PDB file of C-alpha atoms in Angstrom:
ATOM      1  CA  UNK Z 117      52.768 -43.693  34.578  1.00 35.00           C
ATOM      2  CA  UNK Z 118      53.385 -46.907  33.085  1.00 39.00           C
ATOM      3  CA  UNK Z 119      56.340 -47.358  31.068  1.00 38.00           C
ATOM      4  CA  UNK Z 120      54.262 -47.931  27.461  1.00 36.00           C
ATOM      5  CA  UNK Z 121      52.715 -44.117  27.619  1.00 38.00           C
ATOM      6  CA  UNK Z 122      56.341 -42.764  29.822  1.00 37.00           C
ATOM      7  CA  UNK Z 123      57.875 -42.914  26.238  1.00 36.00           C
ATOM      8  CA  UNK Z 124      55.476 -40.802  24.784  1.00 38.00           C
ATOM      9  CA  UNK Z 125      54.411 -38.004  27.553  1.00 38.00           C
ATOM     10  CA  UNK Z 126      57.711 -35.832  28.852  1.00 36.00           C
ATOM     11  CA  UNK Z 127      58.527 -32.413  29.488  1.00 34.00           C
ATOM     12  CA  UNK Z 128      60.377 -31.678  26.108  1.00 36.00           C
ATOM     13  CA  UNK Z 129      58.649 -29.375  23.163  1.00 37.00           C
ATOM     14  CA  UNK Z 130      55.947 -30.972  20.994  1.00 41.00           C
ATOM     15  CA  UNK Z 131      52.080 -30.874  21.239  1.00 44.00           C
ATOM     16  CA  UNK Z 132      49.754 -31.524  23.988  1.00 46.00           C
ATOM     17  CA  UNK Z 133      47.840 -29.961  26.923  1.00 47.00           C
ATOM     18  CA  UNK Z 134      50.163 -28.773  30.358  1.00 48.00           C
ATOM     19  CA  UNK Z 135      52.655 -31.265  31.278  1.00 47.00           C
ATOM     20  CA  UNK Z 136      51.538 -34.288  29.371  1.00 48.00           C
ATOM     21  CA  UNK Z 137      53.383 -33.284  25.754  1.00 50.00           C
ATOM     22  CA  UNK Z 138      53.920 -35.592  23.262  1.00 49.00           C
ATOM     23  CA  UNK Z 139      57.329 -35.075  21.513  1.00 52.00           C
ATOM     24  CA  UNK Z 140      56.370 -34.802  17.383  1.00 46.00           C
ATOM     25  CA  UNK Z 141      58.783 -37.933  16.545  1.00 47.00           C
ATOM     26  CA  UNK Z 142      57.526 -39.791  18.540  1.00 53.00           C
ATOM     27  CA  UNK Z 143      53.852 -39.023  17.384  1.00 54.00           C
ATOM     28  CA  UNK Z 144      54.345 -41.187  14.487  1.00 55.00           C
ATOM     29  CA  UNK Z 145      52.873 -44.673  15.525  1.00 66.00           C
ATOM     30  CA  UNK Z 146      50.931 -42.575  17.716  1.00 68.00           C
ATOM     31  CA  UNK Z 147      47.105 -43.980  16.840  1.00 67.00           C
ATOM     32  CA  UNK Z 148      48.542 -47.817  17.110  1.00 75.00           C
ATOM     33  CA  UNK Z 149      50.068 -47.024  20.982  1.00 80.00           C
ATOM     34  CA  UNK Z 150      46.802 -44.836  22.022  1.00 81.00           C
ATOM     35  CA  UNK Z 151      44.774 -47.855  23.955  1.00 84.00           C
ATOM     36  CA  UNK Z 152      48.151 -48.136  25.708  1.00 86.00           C
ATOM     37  CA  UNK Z 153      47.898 -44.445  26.643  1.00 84.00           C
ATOM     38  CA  UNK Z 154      44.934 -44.419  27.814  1.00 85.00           C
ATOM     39  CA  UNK Z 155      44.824 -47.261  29.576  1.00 86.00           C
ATOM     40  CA  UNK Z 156      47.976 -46.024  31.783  1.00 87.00           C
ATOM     41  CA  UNK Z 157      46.253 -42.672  31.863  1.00 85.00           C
ATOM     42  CA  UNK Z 158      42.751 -44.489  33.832  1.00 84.00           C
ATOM     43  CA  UNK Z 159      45.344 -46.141  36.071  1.00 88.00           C
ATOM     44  CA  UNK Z 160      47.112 -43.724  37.058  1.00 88.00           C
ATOM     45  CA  UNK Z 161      45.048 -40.256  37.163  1.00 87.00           C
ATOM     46  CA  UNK Z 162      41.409 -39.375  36.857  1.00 87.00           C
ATOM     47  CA  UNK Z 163      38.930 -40.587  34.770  1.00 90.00           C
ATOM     48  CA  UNK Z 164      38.074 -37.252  34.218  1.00 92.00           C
ATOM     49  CA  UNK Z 165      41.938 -36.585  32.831  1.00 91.00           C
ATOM     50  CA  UNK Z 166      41.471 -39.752  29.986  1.00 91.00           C
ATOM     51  CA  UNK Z 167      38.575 -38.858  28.879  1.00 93.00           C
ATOM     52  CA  UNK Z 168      39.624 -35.390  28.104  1.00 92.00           C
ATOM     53  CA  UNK Z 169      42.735 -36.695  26.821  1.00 90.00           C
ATOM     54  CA  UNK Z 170      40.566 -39.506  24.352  1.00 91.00           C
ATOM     55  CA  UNK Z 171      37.953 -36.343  23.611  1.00 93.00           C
ATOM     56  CA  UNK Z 172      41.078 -34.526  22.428  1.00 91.00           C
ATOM     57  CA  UNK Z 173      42.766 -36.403  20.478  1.00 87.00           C
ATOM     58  CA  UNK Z 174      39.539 -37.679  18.523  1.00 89.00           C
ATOM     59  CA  UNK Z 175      37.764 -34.468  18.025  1.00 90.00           C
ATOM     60  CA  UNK Z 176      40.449 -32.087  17.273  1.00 85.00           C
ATOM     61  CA  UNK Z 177      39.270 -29.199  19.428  1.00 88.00           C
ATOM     62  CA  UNK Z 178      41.833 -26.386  20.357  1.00 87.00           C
ATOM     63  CA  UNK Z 179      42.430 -26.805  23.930  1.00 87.00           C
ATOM     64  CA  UNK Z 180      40.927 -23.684  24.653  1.00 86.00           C
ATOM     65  CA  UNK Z 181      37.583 -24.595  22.817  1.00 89.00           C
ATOM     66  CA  UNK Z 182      37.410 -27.975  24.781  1.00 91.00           C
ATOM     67  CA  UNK Z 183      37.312 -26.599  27.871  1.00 89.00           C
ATOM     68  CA  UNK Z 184      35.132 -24.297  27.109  1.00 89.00           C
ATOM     69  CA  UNK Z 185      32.594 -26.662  25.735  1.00 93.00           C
ATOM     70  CA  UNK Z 186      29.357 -26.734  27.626  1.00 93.00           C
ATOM     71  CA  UNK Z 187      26.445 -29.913  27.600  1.00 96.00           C
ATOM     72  CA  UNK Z 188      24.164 -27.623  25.640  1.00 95.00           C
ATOM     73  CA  UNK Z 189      26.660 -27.806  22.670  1.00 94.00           C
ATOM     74  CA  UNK Z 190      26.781 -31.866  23.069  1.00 96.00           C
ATOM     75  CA  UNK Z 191      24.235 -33.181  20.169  1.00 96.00           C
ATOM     76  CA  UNK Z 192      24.421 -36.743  21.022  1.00 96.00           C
ATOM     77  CA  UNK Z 193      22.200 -37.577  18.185  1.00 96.00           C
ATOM     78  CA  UNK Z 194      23.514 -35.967  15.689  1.00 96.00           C
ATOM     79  CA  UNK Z 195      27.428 -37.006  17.037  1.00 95.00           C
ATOM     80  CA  UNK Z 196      28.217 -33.482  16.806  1.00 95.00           C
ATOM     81  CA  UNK Z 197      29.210 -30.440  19.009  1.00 94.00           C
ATOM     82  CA  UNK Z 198      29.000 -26.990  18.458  1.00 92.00           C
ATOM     83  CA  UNK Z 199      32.104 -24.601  18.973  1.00 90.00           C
ATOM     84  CA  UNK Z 200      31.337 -20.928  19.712  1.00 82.00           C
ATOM     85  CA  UNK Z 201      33.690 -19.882  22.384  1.00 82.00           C
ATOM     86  CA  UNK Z 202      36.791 -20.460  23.993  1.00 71.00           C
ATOM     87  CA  UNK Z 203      38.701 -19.776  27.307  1.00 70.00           C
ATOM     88  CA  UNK Z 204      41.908 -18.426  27.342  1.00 69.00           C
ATOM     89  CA  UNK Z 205      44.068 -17.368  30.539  1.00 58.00           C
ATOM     90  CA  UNK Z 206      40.855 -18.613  32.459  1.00 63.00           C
ATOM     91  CA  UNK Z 207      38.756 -15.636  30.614  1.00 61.00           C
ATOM     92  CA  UNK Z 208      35.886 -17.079  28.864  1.00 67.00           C
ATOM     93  CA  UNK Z 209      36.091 -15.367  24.819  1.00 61.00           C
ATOM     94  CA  UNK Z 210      32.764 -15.122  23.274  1.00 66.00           C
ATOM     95  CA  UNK Z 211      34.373 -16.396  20.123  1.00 56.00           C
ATOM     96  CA  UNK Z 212      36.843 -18.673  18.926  1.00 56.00           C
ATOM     97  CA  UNK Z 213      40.118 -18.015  17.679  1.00 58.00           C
ATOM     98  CA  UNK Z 214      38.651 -17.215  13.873  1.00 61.00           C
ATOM     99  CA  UNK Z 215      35.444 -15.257  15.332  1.00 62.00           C
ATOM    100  CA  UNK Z 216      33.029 -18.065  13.890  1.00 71.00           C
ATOM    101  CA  UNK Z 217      31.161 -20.659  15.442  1.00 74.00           C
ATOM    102  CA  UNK Z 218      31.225 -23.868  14.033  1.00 83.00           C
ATOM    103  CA  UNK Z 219      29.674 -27.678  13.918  1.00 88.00           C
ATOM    104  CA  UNK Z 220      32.308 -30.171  14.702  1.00 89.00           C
ATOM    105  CA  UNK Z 221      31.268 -33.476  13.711  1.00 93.00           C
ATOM    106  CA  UNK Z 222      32.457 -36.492  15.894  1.00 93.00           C
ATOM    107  CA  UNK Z 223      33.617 -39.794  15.498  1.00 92.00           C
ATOM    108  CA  UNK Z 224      32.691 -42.876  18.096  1.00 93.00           C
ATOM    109  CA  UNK Z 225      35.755 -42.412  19.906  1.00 92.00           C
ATOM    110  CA  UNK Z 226      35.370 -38.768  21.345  1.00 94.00           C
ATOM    111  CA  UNK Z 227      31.493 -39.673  21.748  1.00 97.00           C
ATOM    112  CA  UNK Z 228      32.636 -41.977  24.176  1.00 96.00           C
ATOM    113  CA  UNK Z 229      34.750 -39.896  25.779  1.00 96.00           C
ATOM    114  CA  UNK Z 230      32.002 -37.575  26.523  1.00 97.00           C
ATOM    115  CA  UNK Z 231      29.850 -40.583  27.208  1.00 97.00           C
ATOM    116  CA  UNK Z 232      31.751 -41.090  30.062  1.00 96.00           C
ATOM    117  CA  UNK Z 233      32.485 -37.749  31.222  1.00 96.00           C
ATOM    118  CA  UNK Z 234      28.728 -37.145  31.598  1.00 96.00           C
ATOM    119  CA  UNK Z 235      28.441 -38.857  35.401  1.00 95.00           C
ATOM    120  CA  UNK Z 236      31.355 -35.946  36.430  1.00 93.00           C
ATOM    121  CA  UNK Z 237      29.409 -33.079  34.803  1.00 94.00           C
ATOM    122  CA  UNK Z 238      26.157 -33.480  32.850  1.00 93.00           C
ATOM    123  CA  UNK Z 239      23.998 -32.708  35.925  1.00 90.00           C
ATOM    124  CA  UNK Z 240      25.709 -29.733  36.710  1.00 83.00           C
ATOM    125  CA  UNK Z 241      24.535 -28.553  32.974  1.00 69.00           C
ATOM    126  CA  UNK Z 242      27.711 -26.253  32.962  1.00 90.00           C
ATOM    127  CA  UNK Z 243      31.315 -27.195  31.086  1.00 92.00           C
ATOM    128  CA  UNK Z 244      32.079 -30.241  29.931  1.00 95.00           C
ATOM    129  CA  UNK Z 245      35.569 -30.935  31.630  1.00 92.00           C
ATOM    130  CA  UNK Z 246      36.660 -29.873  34.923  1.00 90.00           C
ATOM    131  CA  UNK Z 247      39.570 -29.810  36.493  1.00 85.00           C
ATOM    132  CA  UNK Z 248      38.963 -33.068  38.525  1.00 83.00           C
ATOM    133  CA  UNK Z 249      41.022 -32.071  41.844  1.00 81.00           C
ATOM    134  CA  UNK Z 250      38.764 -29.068  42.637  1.00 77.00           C
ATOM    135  CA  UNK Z 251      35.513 -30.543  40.531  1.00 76.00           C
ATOM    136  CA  UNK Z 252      35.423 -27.041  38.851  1.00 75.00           C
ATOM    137  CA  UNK Z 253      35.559 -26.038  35.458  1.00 72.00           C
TER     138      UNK Z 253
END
């Protein structure tokens, strides 16, 4: 990992998905440093992993609802998606975490993100993210 996004990824307490955390001090500046993040994130790991990572930090999913989003839910038109379950422990939930479904609106940023991510996964007309080592959701 390059030494611009090394400063803000490490194993210590803050928010983030697995091992990539981002400490909560350092998330101030955060939206200024994120083309370096993401740029060291396509070098160094899976397309698949940055756009996830982009997706997440533009749309403002719970983790859990993110990976449980399926291409049916993807209105590109509209720019929206819509959120109506969730897995948790690798058990799909019928419902999110308040027990509604909901519209989440996007901005251009997490559209492109999915944008991308549709030559790993749109044909497949499952999940939107998989785990890219095993190409499974």
């Amino acid at each position: 990992m390059g030494a611009d996004a090394a400063c803000l990824f490490g194993a210590q307490s803050g928010v983030g998905l697995g091992r990539f955390r981002i400490r909560m001090a350092e998330a101030v500046g955060l939206a200024e440093q994120y083309p370096l993040i993401l740029a060291s994130l396509v070098k160094h790991y899976s397309e698949q992993i940055a756009n996830f990572v982009q997706f997440q930090f533009f749309a403002g999913l719970r983790t859990s609802e993110a990976i449980a989003l399926e291409w049916p839910n993807v209105d590109f038109n509209s720019g929206e998606v819509l959120v109506h379950e969730v897995i948790v422990y690798e058990q799909a939930q019928d419902s999110t975490k308040t027990s509604t479904s909901r519209k989440v609106r996007l901005n251009s940023e997490a559209m492109a993100a999915l944008e991308r991510q549709k030559k790993f996964t749109f044909l497949a007309s499952g999940k939107v993210f998989h785990d890219p080592l095993y190409n499974e959701p």
